[in-house]
XYZ file of C-alpha atoms in Angstrom:
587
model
C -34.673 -3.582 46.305
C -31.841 -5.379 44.473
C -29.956 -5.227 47.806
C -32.830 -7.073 49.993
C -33.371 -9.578 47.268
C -29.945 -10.751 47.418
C -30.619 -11.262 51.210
C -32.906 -14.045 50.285
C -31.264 -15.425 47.632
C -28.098 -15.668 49.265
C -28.568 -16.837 53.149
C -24.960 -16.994 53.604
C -24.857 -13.329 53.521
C -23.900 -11.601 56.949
C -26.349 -9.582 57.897
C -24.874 -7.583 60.269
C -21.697 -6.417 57.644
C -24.950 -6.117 55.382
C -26.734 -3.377 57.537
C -23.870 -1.451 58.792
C -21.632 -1.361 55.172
C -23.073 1.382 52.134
C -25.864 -0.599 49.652
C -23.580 -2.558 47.339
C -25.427 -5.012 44.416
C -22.127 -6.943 43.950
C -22.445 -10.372 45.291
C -19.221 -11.837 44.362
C -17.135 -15.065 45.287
C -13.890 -15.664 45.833
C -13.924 -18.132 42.599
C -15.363 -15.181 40.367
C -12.038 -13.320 40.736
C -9.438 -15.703 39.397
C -6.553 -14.223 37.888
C -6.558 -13.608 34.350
C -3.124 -15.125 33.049
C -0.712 -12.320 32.525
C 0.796 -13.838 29.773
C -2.314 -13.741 27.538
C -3.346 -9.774 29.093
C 0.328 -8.308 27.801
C 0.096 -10.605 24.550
C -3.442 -8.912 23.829
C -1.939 -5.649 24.546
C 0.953 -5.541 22.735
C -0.910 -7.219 19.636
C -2.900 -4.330 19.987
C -0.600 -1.348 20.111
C 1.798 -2.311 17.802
C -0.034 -3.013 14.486
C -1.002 0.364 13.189
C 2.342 1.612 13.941
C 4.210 -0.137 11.497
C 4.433 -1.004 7.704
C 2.469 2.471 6.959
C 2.978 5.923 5.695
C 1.688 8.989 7.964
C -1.872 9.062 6.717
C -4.315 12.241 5.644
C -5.330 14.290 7.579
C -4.109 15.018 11.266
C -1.201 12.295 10.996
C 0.439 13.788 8.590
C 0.018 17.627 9.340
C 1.478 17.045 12.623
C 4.161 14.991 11.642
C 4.784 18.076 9.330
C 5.161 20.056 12.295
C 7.747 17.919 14.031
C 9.779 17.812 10.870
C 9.689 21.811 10.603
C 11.225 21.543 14.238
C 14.558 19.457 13.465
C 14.936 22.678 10.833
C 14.166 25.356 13.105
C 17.230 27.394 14.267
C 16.368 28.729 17.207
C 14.014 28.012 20.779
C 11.509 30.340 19.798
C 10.667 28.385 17.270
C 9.805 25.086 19.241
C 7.183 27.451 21.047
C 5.679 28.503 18.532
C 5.883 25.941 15.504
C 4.408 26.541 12.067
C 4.423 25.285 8.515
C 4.914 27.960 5.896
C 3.237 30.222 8.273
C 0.647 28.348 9.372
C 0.023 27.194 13.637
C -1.022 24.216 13.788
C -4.113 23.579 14.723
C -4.360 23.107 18.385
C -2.207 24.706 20.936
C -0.248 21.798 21.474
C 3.432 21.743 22.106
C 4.848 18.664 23.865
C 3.272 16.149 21.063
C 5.496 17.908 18.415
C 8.203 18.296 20.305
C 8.307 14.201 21.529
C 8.036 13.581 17.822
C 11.015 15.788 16.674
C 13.074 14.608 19.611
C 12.285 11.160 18.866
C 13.440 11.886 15.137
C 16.315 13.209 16.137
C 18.008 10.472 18.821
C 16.909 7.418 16.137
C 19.670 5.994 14.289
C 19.822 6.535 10.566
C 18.922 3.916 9.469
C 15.040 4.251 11.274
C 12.883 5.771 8.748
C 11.929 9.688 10.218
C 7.741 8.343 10.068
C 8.397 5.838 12.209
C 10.819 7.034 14.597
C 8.197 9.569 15.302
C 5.382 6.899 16.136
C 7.847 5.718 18.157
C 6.822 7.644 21.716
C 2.976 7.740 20.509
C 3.196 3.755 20.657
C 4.823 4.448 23.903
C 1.874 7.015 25.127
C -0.768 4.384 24.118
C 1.108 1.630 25.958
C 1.146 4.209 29.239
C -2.776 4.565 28.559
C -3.604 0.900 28.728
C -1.286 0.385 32.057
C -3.213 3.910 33.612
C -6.479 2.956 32.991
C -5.401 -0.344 34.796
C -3.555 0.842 37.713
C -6.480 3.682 38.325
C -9.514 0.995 38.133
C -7.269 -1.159 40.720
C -6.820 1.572 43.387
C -10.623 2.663 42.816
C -11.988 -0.937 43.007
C -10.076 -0.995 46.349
C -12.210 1.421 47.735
C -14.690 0.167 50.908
C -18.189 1.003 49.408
C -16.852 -0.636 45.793
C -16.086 -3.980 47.751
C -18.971 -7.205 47.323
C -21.681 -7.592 49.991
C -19.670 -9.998 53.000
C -21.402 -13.432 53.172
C -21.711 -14.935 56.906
C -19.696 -17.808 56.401
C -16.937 -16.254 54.054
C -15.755 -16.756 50.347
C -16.470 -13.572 49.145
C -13.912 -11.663 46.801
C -11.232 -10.682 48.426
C -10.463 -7.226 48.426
C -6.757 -7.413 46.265
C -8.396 -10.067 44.237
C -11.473 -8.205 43.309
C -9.900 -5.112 42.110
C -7.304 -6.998 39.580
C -10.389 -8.523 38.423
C -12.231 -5.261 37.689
C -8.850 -3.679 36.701
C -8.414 -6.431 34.358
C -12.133 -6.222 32.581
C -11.310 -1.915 32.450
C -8.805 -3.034 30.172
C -10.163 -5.594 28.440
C -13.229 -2.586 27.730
C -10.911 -0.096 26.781
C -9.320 -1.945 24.017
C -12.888 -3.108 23.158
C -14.074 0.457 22.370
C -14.687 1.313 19.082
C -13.367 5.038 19.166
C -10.009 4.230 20.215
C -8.923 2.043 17.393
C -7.660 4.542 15.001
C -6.907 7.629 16.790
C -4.927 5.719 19.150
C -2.491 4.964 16.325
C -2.159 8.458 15.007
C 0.812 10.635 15.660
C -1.515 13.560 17.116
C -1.914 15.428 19.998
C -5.226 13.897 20.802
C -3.366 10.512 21.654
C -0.935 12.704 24.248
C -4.282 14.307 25.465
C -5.669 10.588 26.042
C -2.617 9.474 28.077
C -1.728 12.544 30.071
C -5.778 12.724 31.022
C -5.400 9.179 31.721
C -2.323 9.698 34.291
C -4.373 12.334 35.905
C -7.412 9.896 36.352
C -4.717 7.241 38.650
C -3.438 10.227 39.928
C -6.753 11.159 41.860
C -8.014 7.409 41.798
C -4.400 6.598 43.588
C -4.542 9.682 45.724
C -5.379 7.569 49.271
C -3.476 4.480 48.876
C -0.400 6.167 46.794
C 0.897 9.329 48.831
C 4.196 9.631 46.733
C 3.275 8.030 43.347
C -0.304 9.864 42.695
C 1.457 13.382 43.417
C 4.162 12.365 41.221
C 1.724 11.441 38.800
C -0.661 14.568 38.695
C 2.701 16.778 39.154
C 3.647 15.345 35.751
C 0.141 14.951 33.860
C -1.563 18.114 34.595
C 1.285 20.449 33.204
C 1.746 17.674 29.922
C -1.825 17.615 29.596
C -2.259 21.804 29.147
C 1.351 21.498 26.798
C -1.138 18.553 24.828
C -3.786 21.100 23.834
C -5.954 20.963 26.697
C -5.289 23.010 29.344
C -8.499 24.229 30.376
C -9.399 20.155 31.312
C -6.642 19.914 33.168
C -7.086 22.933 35.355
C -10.843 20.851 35.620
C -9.247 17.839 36.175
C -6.712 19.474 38.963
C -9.627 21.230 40.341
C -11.834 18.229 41.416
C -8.475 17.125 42.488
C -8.714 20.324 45.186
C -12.481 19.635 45.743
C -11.893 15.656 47.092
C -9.135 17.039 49.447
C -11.115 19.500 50.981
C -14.239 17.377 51.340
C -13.959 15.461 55.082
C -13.860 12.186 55.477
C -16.703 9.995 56.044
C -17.592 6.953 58.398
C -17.062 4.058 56.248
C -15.271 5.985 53.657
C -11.962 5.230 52.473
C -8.778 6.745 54.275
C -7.947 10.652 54.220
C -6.150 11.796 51.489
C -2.263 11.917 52.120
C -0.685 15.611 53.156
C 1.413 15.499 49.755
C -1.733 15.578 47.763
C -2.698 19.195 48.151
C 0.711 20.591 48.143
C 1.237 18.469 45.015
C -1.966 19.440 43.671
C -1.446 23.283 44.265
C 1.989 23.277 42.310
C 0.845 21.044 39.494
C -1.994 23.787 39.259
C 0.083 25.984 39.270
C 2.387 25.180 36.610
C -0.560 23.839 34.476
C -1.838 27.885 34.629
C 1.552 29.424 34.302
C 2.612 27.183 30.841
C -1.096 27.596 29.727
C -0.858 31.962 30.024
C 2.968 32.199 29.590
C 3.014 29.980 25.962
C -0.477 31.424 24.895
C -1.760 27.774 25.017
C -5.638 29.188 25.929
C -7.970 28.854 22.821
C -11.217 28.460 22.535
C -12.865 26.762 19.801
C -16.479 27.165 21.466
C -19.111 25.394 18.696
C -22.351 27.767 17.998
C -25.529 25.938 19.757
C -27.247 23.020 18.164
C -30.297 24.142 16.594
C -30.561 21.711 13.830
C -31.849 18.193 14.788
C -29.428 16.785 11.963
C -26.662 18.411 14.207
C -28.022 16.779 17.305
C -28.482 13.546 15.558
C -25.234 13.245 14.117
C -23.209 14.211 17.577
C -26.220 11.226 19.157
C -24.725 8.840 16.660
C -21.251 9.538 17.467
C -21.936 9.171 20.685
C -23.112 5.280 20.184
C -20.676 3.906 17.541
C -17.577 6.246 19.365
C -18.052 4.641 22.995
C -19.306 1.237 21.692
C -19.717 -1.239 23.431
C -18.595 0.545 26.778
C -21.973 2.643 26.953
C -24.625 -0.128 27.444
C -22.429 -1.211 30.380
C -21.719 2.158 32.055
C -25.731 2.629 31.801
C -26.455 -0.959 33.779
C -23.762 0.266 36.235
C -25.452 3.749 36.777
C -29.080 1.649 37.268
C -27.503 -1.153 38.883
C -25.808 0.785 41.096
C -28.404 3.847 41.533
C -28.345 3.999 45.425
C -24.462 4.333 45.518
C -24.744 6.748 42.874
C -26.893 9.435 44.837
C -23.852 9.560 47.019
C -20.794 10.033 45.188
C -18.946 11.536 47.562
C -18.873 8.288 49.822
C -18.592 6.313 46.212
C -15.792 7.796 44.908
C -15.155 4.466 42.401
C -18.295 5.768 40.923
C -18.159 9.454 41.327
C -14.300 9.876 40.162
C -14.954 7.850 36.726
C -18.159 10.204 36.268
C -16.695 13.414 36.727
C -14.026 12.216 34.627
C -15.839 11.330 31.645
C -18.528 14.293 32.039
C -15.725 16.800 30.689
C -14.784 15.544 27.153
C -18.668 14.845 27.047
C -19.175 18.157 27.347
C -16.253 19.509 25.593
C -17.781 17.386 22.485
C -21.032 19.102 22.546
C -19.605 22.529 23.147
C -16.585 22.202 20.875
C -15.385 21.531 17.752
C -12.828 19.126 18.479
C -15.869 16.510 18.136
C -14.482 13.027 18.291
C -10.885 14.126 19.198
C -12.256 15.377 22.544
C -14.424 12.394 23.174
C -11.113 10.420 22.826
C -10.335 11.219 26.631
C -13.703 9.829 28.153
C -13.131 6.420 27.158
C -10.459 5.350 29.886
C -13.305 6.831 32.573
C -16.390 5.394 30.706
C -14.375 1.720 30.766
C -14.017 2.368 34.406
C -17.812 2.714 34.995
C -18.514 0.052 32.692
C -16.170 -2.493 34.734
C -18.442 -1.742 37.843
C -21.499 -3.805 35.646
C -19.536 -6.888 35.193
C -20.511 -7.739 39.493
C -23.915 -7.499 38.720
C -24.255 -9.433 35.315
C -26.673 -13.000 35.723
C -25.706 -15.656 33.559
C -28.239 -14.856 30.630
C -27.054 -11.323 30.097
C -23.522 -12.653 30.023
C -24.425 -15.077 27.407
C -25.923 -12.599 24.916
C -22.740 -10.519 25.249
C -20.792 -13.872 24.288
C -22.783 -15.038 21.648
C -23.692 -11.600 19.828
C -19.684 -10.835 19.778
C -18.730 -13.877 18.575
C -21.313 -13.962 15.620
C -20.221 -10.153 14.994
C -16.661 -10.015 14.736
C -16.182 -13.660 13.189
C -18.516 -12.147 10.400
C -16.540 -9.131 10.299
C -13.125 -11.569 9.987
C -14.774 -13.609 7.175
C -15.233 -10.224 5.116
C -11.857 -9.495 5.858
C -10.377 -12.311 4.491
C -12.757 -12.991 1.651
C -11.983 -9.313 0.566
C -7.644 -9.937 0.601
C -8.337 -13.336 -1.310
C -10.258 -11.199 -3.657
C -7.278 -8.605 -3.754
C -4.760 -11.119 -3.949
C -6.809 -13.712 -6.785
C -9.620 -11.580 -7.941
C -12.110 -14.611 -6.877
C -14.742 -13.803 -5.645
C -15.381 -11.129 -8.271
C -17.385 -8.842 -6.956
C -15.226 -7.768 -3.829
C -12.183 -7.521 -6.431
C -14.067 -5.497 -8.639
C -14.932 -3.407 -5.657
C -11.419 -2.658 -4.408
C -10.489 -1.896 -8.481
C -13.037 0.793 -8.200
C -12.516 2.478 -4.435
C -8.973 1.976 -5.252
C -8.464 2.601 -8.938
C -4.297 1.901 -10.005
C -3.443 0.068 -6.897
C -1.345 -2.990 -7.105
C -1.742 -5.879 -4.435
C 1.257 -6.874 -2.411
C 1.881 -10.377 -0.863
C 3.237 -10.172 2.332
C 4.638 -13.255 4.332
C 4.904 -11.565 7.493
C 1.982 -9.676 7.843
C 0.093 -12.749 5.978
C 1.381 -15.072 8.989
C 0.668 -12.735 11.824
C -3.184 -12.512 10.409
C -3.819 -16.080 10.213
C -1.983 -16.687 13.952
C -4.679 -14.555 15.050
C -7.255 -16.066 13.494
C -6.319 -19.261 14.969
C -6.146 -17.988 18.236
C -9.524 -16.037 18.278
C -10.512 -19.957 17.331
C -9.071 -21.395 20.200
C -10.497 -18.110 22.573
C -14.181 -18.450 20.826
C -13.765 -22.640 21.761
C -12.530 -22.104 25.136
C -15.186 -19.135 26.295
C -18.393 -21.180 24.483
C -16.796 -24.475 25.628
C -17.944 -24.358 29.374
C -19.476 -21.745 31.553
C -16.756 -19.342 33.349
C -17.352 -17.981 36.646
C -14.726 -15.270 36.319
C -15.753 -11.186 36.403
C -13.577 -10.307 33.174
C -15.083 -13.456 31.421
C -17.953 -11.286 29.889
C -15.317 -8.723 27.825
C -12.677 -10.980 27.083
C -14.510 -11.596 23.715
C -15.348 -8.459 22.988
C -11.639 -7.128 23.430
C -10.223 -10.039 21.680
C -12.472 -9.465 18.562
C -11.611 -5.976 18.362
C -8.085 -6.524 18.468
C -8.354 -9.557 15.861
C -10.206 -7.232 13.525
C -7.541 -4.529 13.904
C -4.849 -6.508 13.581
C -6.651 -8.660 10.026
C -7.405 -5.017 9.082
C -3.268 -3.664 9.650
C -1.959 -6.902 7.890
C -4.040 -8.235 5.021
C -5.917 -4.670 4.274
C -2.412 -2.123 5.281
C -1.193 -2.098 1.790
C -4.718 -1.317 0.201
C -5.240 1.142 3.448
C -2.185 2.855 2.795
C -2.746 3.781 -1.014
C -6.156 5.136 0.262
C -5.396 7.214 3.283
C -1.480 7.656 2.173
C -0.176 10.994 -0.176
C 2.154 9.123 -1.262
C 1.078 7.813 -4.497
C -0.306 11.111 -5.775
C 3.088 12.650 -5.119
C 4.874 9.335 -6.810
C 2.522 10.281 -10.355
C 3.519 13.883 -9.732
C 7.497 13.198 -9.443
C 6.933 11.653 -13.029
C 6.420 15.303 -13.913
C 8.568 17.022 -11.893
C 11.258 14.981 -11.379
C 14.402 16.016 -9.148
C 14.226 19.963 -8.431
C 15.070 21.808 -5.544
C 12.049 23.586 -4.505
C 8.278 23.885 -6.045
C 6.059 27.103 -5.260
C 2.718 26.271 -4.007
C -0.571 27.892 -3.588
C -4.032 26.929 -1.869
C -2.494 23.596 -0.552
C -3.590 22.217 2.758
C -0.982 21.659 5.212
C -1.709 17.586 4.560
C -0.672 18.491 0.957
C 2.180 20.542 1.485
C 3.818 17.969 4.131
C 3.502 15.434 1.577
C 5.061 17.761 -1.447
C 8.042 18.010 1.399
C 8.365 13.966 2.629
C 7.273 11.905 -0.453
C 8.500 14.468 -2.807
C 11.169 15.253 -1.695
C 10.930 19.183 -3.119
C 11.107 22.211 -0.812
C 7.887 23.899 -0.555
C 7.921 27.699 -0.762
C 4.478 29.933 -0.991
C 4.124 31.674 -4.262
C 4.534 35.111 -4.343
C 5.032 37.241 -7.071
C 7.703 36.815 -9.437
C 9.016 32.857 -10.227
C 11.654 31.767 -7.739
C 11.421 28.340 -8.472
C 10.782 25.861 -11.867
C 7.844 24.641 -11.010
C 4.366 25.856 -9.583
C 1.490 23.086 -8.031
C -1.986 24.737 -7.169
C -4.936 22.716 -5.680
C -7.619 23.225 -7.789
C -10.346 24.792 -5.754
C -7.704 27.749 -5.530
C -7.001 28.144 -9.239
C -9.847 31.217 -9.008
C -7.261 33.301 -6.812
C -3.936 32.306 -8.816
C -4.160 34.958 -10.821
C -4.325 37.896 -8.279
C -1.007 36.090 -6.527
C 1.338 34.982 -9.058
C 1.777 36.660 -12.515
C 0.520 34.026 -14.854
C 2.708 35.093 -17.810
C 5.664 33.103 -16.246
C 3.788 30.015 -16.111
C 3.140 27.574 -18.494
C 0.226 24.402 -17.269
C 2.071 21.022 -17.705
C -1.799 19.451 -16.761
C -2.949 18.062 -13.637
C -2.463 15.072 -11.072
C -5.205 13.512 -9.419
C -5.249 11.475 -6.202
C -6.432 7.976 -7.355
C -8.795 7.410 -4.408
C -10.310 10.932 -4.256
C -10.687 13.082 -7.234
C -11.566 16.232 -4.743
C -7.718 16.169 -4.401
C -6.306 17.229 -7.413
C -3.074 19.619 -8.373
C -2.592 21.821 -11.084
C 1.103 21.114 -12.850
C 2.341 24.514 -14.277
C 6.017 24.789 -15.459
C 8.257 28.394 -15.496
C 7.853 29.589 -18.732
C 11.735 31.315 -18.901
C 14.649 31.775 -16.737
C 14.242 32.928 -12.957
């Protein structure tokens, strides 16, 4: 019905193209696809991947644990084990390998003078970098497809096709960085940000498949064996499997071109080595969740659902009803089918799993995808809501950000600086020129975008997210300048183990028992002590024990040789607390 309206309301329109091309409810000019300026898309990217990264300590409680594990490497003697890494005994725990072993190699070629944290974030920044340029690239070859292009108007200035697709590829990215979900665990040193960008090369990989006959096989020979050595190989054997499935299916009139001979050579051996690391290094385990029964359990995975993949949801469902015909077709719609199937496997490795938001992670490149394919159809009004309700959101959200480090810095207003004395009890603000100046040129310059877009009406297809995107970036990058020092006494170990070293002091080792692997990573970097599991008789001078585990002490250690020195709270949690006890006589 959409499709016969726009006959009428566009006479232009050639009707011939019309009847003989698939349904399409993009009606799009050739002045709707101007270029976005490069300059500003890389600036908003690299604003956005590099705060996070710097000026912080690995934070509780998957940063730190695997940077843990990539520290154990640069001390392990021998291959074996880089295959199988641990951390006092314990496997980390997914079955990754490559994300540890990028981190320790990264640790290992920086200079000396590169802190180890940091060197480690290094390739991660890298990864994240790779995601935004994937998701890009695979929107671009999908948009190019013949049933994604506008309807053809009788007497031209539709969208050309090159045109078109950078303008969808450029409002996939502007979505992606606009998601809520990807904020933080994008900036972690995980293997669920190696799992995002591996999955991601996989998506161009297929999405590239009939325009690219070397690069896509390059690409899915290289991201579907990563992607099983990230902790996920059962998605990638998915992922190389619907791979398989396109190839196979024939071609159709009107359909793009058929798919290159590389791709199912390519396709087999990536398979095949995606199988062969997965069974050889033990990398298959399942962490199947029992079925929902509760509604609170339902309710809760709902909500994380809606605040993970916001604002990218409400758009993906206007492009599913918006573009309902195409949709009962996928195979001749493959810039709608691809992105689907893509984004239905973390969906439903969320609900079966219990990697929970970690494994919803990888849907968002797809789900920005789908959501790009809405901006064609948007009128004016809906447009306008999106414009005005971001604005009025994130320039609220700025305020409180700002109000709250005046607060830190002045205590006035009060009530915030009372507020940040009580989450954060002992911390001591820190003025920082550089990160004070970076904050306020972004302020200014989400001034001058908020002016510009509300200024005068915009006729470009990326025009809708460019506030959205910009907003989310601003907020990250007020929240990893003004708030990083406050963050990082928060979410950092580091000032629990500073309180503790006024204890301790310099020693060689420390015996604990019933730490977390968080806990024990932290005793090892911020302490600077060797942690060894106690065991019997005293080895070294001084014993910590988390104090849900003092119950079991007894039946490890023999208490007679210990004498308690008291305890050491975290400031911002008291759940974290370690018992102090001293060797009561020579070892």
């Amino acid at each position: 019905s959409g499709h016969r309206a726009a006959l009428f309301l566009w006479p232009e329109i050639d009707f011939a193209a019309t009847l003989n091309s698939p349904p399409s409810p993009a009606i799009v000019t050739q002045d709707a696809v101007r270029r976005l300026p490069r300059w500003a898309l890389l600036l908003l990217c690299v604003v956005y991947v590099i705060p996070g990264y710097v000026g912080r300590d690995p934070w509780k409680n998957a940063d730190i644990a695997s940077f843990g594990y990539m520290l154990e490497l640069l001390r392990s003697a021998g291959w074996r084990d880089w295959l199988q890494p641990t951390l006092l005994g314990v496997a980390p725990d997914t079955s990754a390998l490559l994300p540890y072993w990028l981190g320790a190699w990264a640790m290992q070629w920086a200079p000396s003078w590169i802190a180890p944290d940091f060197a480690a974030r290094i390739p991660f920044a890298l990864m994240l970098a790779g995601t935004l340029a994937a998701t890009w690239y695979a929107v671009y070859e999908l948009a190019r497809h013949p049933a994604a292009q506008p309807v053809a108007f009788a007497f031209g200035g539709e969208a050309e096709p090159t045109d078109y697709a950078r303008a969808l590829a450029d409002g996939s990215l502007l979505a992606l960085i606009a998601t809520r979900g990807l904020a933080q665990f994008s900036h972690e040193t995980t293997p669920a940000l190696a799992q995002l960008f591996f999955g991601t090369l996989v998506f161009f990989g297929l999405a590239a498949l009939p325009h690219r006959p070397l690069g896509a096989p390059l690409a899915l020979l290289l991201g579907l064996p990563a992607l099983a050595l990230s902790g996920a190989p059962v998605t990638a054997l998915i992922y190389g499997g619907l791979g398989l499935a396109a190839w196979f299916m024939p071609a159709r009139p009107g359909g793009d071109r058929p798919l290159p001979r590389l791709a199912a050579p390519g396709l087999l051996v990536a398979l095949a080595l995606s199988l062969a690391l997965a069974w050889t290094l033990d990398l298959f385990r399942w962490q199947i969740a029992s079925w929902r029964t509760d509604w609170d359990n339902w309710r809760s995975l709902s909500q994380l659902f809606l605040w993970f993949t916001w604002p990218v949801w409400p758009l993906v469902l206007w492009t599913l009803w918006h573009w309902r015909r195409p949709v009962r077709t996928l195979r001749q719609h493959r810039h709608l089918g691809l992105p689907l199937m893509i984004a239905v496997v973390p969906l439903v490795n969320t609900i079966a799993t219990l990697a929970g938001d970690r494994a919803l992670l990888l849907a968002l490149p797809a789900l920005a995808a789908l959501a790009t394919f809405a901006l064609p159809t948007f009128k004016r009004s809906a447009a306008a809501l999106i414009d005005w309700f971001t604005l009025l959101f994130f320039t609220a959200w700025a305020i409180v950000i700002w109000v709250v480090w005046v607060a830190m810095e002045t205590g006035v207003p009060a009530k915030p600086a009372a507020n940040v004395a009580r989450l954060a009890p002992g911390f001591e603000p820190v003025f920082q020129w550089p990160a004070v100046l970076a904050a306020a040129a972004g302020t200014v310059a989400w001034i001058a975008l908020a002016r510009w877009r509300t200024g005068r009406h915009r006729t470009a297809l990326w025009k809708s997210l460019v506030l959205p995107a910009a907003g989310a970036t601003l907020c990250w990058l007020l929240l990893m300048t003004l708030w990083l020092p406050a963050l990082d006494y928060g979410r950092s170990l580091a000032p629990q183990m500073g309180e503790l070293r006024k204890t301790i002091g310099e020693t060689p080792c420390v015996e604990v028992h019933g730490l977390s692997t968080p806990q024990v990573v932290a005793v090892r970097f911020f302490g600077g002590w060797q942690p060894i599991p106690a065991r019997g008789p005293a080895t070294c001078p001084w014993l910590l024990v988390d104090v849900d585990a003092q119950a079991s002490l007894p039946a490890t250690v023999d208490m007679r040789q210990w004498r308690p020195m008291g305890q050491v709270r975290r400031p911002t949690d008291s759940n974290e607390t370690l018992l102090v006890f001293k060797r009561a006589g020579p070892a």
